[in-house]
Short mmCIF file of C-alpha atoms and ligand atoms in Angstrom, two decimals:
data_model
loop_
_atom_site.label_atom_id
_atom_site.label_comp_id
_atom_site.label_asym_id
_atom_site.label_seq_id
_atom_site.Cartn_x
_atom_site.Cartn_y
_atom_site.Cartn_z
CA UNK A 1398 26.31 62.71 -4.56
CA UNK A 1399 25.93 66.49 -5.37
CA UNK A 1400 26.62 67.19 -9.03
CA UNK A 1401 27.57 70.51 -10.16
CA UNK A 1402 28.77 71.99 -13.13
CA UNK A 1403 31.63 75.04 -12.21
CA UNK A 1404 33.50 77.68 -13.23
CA UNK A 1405 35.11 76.64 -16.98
CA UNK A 1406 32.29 73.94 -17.49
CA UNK A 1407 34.21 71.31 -14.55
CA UNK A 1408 32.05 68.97 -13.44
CA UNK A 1409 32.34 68.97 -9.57
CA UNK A 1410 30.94 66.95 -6.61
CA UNK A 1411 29.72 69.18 -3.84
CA UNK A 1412 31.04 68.64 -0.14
CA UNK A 1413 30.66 70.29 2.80
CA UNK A 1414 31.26 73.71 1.48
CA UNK A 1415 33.49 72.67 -1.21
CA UNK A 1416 33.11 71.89 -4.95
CA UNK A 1417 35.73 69.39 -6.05
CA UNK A 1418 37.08 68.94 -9.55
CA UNK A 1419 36.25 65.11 -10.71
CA UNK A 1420 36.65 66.25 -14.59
CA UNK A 1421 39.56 64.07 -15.49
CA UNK A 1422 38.41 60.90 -13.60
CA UNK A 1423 35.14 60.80 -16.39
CA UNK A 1424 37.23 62.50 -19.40
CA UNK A 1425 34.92 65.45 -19.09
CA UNK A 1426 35.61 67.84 -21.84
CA UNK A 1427 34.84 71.20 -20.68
CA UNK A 1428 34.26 72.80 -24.26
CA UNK A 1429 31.96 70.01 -24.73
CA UNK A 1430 29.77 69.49 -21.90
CA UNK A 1431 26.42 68.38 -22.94
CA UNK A 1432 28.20 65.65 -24.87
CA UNK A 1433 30.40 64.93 -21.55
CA UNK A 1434 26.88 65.30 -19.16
CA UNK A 1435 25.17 62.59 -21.40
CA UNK A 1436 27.91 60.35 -21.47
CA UNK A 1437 28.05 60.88 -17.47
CA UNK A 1438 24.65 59.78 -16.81
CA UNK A 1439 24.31 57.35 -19.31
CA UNK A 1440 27.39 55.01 -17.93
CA UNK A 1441 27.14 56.36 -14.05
CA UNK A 1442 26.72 53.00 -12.41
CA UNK A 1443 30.56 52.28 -14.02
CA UNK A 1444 31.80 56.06 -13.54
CA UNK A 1445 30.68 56.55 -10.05
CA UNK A 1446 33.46 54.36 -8.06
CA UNK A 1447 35.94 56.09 -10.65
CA UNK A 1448 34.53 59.71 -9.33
CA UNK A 1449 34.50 58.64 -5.64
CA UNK A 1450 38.14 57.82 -5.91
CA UNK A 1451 39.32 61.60 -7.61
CA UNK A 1452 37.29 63.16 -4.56
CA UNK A 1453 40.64 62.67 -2.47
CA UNK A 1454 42.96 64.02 -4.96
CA UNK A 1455 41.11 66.56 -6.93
CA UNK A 1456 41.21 70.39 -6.50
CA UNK A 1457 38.63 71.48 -3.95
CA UNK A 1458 37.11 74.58 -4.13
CA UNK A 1459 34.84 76.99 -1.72
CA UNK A 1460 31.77 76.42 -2.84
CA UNK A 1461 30.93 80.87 -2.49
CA UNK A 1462 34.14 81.40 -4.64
CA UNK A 1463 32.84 79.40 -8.07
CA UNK A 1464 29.87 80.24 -10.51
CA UNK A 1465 27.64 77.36 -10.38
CA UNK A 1466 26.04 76.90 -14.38
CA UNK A 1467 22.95 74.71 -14.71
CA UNK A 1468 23.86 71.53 -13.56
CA UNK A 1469 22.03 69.92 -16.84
CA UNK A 1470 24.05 71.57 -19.77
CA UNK A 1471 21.41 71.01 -22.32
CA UNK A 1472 18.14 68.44 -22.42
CA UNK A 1473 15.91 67.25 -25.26
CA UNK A 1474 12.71 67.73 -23.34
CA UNK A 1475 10.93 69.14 -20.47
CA UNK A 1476 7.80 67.62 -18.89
CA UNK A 1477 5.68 69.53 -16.88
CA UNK A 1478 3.39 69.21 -14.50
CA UNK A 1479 0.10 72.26 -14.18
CA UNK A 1480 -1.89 72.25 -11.48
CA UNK A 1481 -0.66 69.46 -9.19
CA UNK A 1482 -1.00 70.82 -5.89
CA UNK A 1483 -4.66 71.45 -4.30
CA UNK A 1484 -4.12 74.91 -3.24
CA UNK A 1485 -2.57 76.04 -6.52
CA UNK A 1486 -5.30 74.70 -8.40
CA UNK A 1487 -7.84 76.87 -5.73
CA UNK A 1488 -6.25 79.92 -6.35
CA UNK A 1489 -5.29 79.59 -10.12
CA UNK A 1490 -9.37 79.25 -10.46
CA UNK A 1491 -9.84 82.19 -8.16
CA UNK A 1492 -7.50 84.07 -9.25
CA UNK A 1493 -7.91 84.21 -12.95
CA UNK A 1494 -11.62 82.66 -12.49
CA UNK A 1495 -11.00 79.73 -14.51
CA UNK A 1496 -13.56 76.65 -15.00
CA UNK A 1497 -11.57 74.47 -12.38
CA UNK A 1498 -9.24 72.58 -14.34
CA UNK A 1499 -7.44 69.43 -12.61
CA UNK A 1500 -4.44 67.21 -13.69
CA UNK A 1501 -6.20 64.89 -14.55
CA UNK A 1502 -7.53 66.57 -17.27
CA UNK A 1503 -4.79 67.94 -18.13
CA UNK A 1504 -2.20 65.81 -18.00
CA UNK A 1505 1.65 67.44 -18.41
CA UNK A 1506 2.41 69.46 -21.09
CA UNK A 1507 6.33 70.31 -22.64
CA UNK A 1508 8.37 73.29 -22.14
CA UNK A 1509 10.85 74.32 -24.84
CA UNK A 1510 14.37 72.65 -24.17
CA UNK A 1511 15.79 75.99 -24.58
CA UNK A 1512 14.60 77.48 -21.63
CA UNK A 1513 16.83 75.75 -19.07
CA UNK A 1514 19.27 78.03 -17.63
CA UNK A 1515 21.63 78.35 -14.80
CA UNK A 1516 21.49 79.58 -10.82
CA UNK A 1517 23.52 81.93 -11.61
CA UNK A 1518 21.96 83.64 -14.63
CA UNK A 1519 18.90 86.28 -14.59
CA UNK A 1520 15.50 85.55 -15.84
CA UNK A 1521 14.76 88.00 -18.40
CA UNK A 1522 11.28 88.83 -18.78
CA UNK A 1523 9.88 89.80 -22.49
CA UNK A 1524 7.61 91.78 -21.76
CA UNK A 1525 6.74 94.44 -19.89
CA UNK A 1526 2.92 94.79 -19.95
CA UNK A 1527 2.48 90.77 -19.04
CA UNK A 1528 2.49 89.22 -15.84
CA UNK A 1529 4.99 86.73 -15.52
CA UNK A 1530 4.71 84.36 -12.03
CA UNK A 1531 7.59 82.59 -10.25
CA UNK A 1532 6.62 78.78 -9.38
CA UNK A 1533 8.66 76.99 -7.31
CA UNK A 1534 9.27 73.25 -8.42
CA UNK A 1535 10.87 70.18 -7.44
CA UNK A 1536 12.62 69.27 -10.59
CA UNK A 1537 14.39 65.85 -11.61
CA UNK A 1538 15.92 64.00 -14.78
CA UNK A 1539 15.88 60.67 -15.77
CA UNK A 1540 18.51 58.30 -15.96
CA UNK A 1541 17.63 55.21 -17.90
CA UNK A 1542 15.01 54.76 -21.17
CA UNK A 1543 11.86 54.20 -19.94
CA UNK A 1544 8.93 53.49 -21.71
CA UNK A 1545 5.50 52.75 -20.14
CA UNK A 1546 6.68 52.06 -16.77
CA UNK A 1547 4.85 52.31 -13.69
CA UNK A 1548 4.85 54.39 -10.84
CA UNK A 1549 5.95 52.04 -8.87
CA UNK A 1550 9.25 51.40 -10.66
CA UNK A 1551 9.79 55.06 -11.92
CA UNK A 1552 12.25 55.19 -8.90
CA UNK A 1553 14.66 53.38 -10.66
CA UNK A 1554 15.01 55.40 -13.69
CA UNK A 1555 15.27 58.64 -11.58
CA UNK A 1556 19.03 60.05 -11.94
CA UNK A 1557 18.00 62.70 -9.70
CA UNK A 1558 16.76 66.30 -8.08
CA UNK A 1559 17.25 69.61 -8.08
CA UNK A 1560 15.35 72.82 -7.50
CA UNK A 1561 13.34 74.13 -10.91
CA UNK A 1562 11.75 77.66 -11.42
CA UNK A 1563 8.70 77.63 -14.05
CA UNK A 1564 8.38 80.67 -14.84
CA UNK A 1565 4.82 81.82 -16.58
CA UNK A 1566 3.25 84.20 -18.15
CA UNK A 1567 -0.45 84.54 -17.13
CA UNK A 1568 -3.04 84.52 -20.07
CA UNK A 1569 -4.69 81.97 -22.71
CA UNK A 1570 -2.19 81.27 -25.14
CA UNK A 1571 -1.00 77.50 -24.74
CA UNK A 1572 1.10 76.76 -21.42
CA UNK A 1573 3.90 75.84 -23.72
CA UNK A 1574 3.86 79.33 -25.44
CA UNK A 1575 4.07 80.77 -22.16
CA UNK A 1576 6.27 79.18 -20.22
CA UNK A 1577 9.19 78.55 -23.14
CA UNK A 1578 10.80 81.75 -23.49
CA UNK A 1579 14.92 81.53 -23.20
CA UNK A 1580 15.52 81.65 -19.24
CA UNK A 1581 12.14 80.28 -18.11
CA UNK A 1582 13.51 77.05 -16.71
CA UNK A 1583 16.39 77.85 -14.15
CA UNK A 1584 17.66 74.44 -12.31
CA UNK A 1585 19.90 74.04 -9.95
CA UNK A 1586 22.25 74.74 -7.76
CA UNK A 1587 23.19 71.16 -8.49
CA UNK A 1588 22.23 67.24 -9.40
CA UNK A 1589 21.26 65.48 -6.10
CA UNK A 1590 21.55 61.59 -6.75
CA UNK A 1591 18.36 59.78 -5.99
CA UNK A 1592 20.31 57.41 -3.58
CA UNK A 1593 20.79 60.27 -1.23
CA UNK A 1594 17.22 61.37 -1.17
CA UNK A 1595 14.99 58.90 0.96
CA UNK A 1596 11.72 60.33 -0.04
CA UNK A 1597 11.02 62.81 -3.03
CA UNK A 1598 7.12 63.35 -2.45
CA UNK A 1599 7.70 64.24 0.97
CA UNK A 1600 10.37 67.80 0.92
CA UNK A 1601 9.88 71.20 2.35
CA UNK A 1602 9.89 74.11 -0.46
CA UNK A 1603 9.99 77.80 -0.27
CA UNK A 1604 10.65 80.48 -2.26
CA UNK A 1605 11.61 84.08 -1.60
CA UNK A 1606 11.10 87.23 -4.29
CA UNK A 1607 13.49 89.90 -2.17
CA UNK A 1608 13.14 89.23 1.44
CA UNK A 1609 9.55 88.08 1.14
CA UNK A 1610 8.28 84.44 1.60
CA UNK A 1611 5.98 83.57 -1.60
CA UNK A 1612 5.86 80.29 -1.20
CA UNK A 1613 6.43 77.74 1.27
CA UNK A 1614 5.19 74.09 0.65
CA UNK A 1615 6.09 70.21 0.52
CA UNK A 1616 5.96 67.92 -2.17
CA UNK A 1617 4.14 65.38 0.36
CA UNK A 1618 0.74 67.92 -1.21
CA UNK A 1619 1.71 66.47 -4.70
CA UNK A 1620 -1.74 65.37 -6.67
CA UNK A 1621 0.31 62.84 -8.97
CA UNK A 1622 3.62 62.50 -6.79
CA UNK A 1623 7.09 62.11 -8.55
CA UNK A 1624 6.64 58.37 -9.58
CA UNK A 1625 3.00 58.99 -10.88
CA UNK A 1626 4.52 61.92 -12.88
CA UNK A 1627 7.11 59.68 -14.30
CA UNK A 1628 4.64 57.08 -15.46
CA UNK A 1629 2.27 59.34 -16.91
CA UNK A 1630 5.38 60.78 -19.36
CA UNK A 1631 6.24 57.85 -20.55
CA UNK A 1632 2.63 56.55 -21.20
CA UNK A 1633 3.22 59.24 -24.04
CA UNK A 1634 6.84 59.35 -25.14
CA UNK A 1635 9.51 57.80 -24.50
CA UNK A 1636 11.82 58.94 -21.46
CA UNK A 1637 15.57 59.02 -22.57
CA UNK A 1638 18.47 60.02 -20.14
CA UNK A 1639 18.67 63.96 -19.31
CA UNK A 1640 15.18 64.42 -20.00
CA UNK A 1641 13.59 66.78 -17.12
CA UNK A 1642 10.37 66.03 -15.19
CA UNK A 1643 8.75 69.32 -13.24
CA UNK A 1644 6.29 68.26 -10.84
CA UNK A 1645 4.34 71.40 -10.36
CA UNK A 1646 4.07 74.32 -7.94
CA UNK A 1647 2.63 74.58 -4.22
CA UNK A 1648 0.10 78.21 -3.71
CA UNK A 1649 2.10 81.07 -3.59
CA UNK A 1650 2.71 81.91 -7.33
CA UNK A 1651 2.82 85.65 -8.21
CA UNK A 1652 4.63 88.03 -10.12
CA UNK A 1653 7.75 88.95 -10.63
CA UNK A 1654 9.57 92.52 -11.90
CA UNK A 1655 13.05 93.81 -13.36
CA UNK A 1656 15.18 94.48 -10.35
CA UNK A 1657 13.52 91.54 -8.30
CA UNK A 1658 15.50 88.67 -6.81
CA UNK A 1659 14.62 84.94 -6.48
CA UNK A 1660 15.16 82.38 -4.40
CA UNK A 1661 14.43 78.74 -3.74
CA UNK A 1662 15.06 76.55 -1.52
CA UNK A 1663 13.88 72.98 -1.03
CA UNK A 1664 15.38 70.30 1.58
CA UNK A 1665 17.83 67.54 0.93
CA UNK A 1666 18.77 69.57 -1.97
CA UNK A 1667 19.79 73.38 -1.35
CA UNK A 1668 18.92 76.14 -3.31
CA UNK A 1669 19.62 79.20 -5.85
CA UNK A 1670 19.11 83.17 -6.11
CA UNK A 1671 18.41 84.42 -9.55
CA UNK A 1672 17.89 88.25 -10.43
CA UNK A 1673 14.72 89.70 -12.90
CA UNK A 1674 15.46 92.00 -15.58
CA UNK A 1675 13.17 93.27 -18.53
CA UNK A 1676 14.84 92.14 -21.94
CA UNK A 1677 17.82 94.86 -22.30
CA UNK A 1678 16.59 97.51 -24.67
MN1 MN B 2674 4.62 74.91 -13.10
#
């Protein structure tokens, strides 16, 4: 199931081409939707035959006639993953000549809640004498609490995947002060349910800035795949429903300027094209 969020805050299930409205069979409240998203996820085994059933009668939409919002109205925390793909990790050390760092020193680090945002808003970069990157991420949110669990089982407290955008700064402040300005996290274009995708550490990824490919990878490169991801979270905290796991970038990453356009694209899921602009003056 492909779950969007539309137009006056609907929730939708995307269909061949077409969005359909499936607000009143969950009594989604539109001027309320991070409470209606959490209640959504958090009882989805009992909503979902209750949705399936509304995708006959409600309205259906073309998908190119609605604005898509970030399918995840708000979270309470974003886990990310640095360095997790070889390459990246060969050219982050050649290309700021860094002491090679690895994962598994590292370990994930948190970006500020407040820096989701939607496929269809703009990143807007703070500054104008700092170069900010584009990394192109699978992205995916938990379902179910989940405390020291293993990777093994972390596929059944997955609620599902989308497509993520980190987007960086480059320098030595703290990852978390750099990547956690407002519009650093786009996600999007909508909530794939883990059901419908067979194999997360094994999808095609590539991202455009204009008409140029930047990067094009696969999560099957993944140092610590989705599942060791998971477990290495909740080792730490505890995972609660509509928190968001990014799992790190393939090579590729470079910068981005006002007037620039962005897209990603990653299989099994679809993808989203935001516009750059410098912070309005
Ligand atoms: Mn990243």
């Amino acid at each position: 199931m492909k779950i969007a969020i539309f137009n006056d805050h609907l929730l939708g299930i995307v269909k061949d081409n077409v969005v359909i409205d499936v607000s009143d069979a969950v009594n989604w409240i539109p001027a309320n939707p991070s409470e209606s998203f959490q209640n959504l996820i958090e009882n989805f085994d009992e909503l979902r035959g209750k949705i399936e059933n509304s995708l006959h009668t409600g309205t259906a939409y073309p998908l190119s006639s609605v604005k898509l919002h970030s399918p995840i109205p708000a979270t309470k925390k974003i886990w990310a993953a640095p360095v997790n793909y070889k390459n990246h990790q060969k050219e982050m050390n050649e290309m700021f000549n860094n002491a090679p760092r690895t994962i598994e020193e590292l370990a994930l680090f948190l970006k500020s809640p407040d820096s989701l945002s939607g496929p269809s808003e703009p990143i807007i970069l703070p500054f104008k004498d700092r170069r900010t990157d584009h990394e192109a991420e699978l992205g995916y949110i938990v379902g179910k609490k989940a405390k020291n669990v293993k990777a093994e089982d972390a596929k059944n407290y997955i609620f599902g995947y989308f497509a993520l955008l980190d987007i960086s700064i480059r320098g030595n402040e703290e990852r978390t002060w750099r990547k956690s300005f407002d519009t650093f996290t786009p996600v999007g274009p909508w909530i794939v349910t883990s059901d419908e995708i067979e194999d997360p550490n094994d999808l095609k990824m590539t991202l455009w800035v204009n008409d140029e490919v930047r990067q094009d990878g696969s999560t099957k490169h993944l140092i610590y795949d989705c599942y060791k991801c998971f477990e290495v979270a909740c080792n730490n905290m505890t995972l609660n429903p509509g928190d968001i796991i990014a799992t790190g970038t393939p090579e590729g990453v470079g910068p981005i300027e006002h007037g620039d356009s962005v897209r990603i694209e990653i299989e099994q899921i679809g993808g989203f094209e935001v516009s750059v602009y410098h912070t309005v003056e």
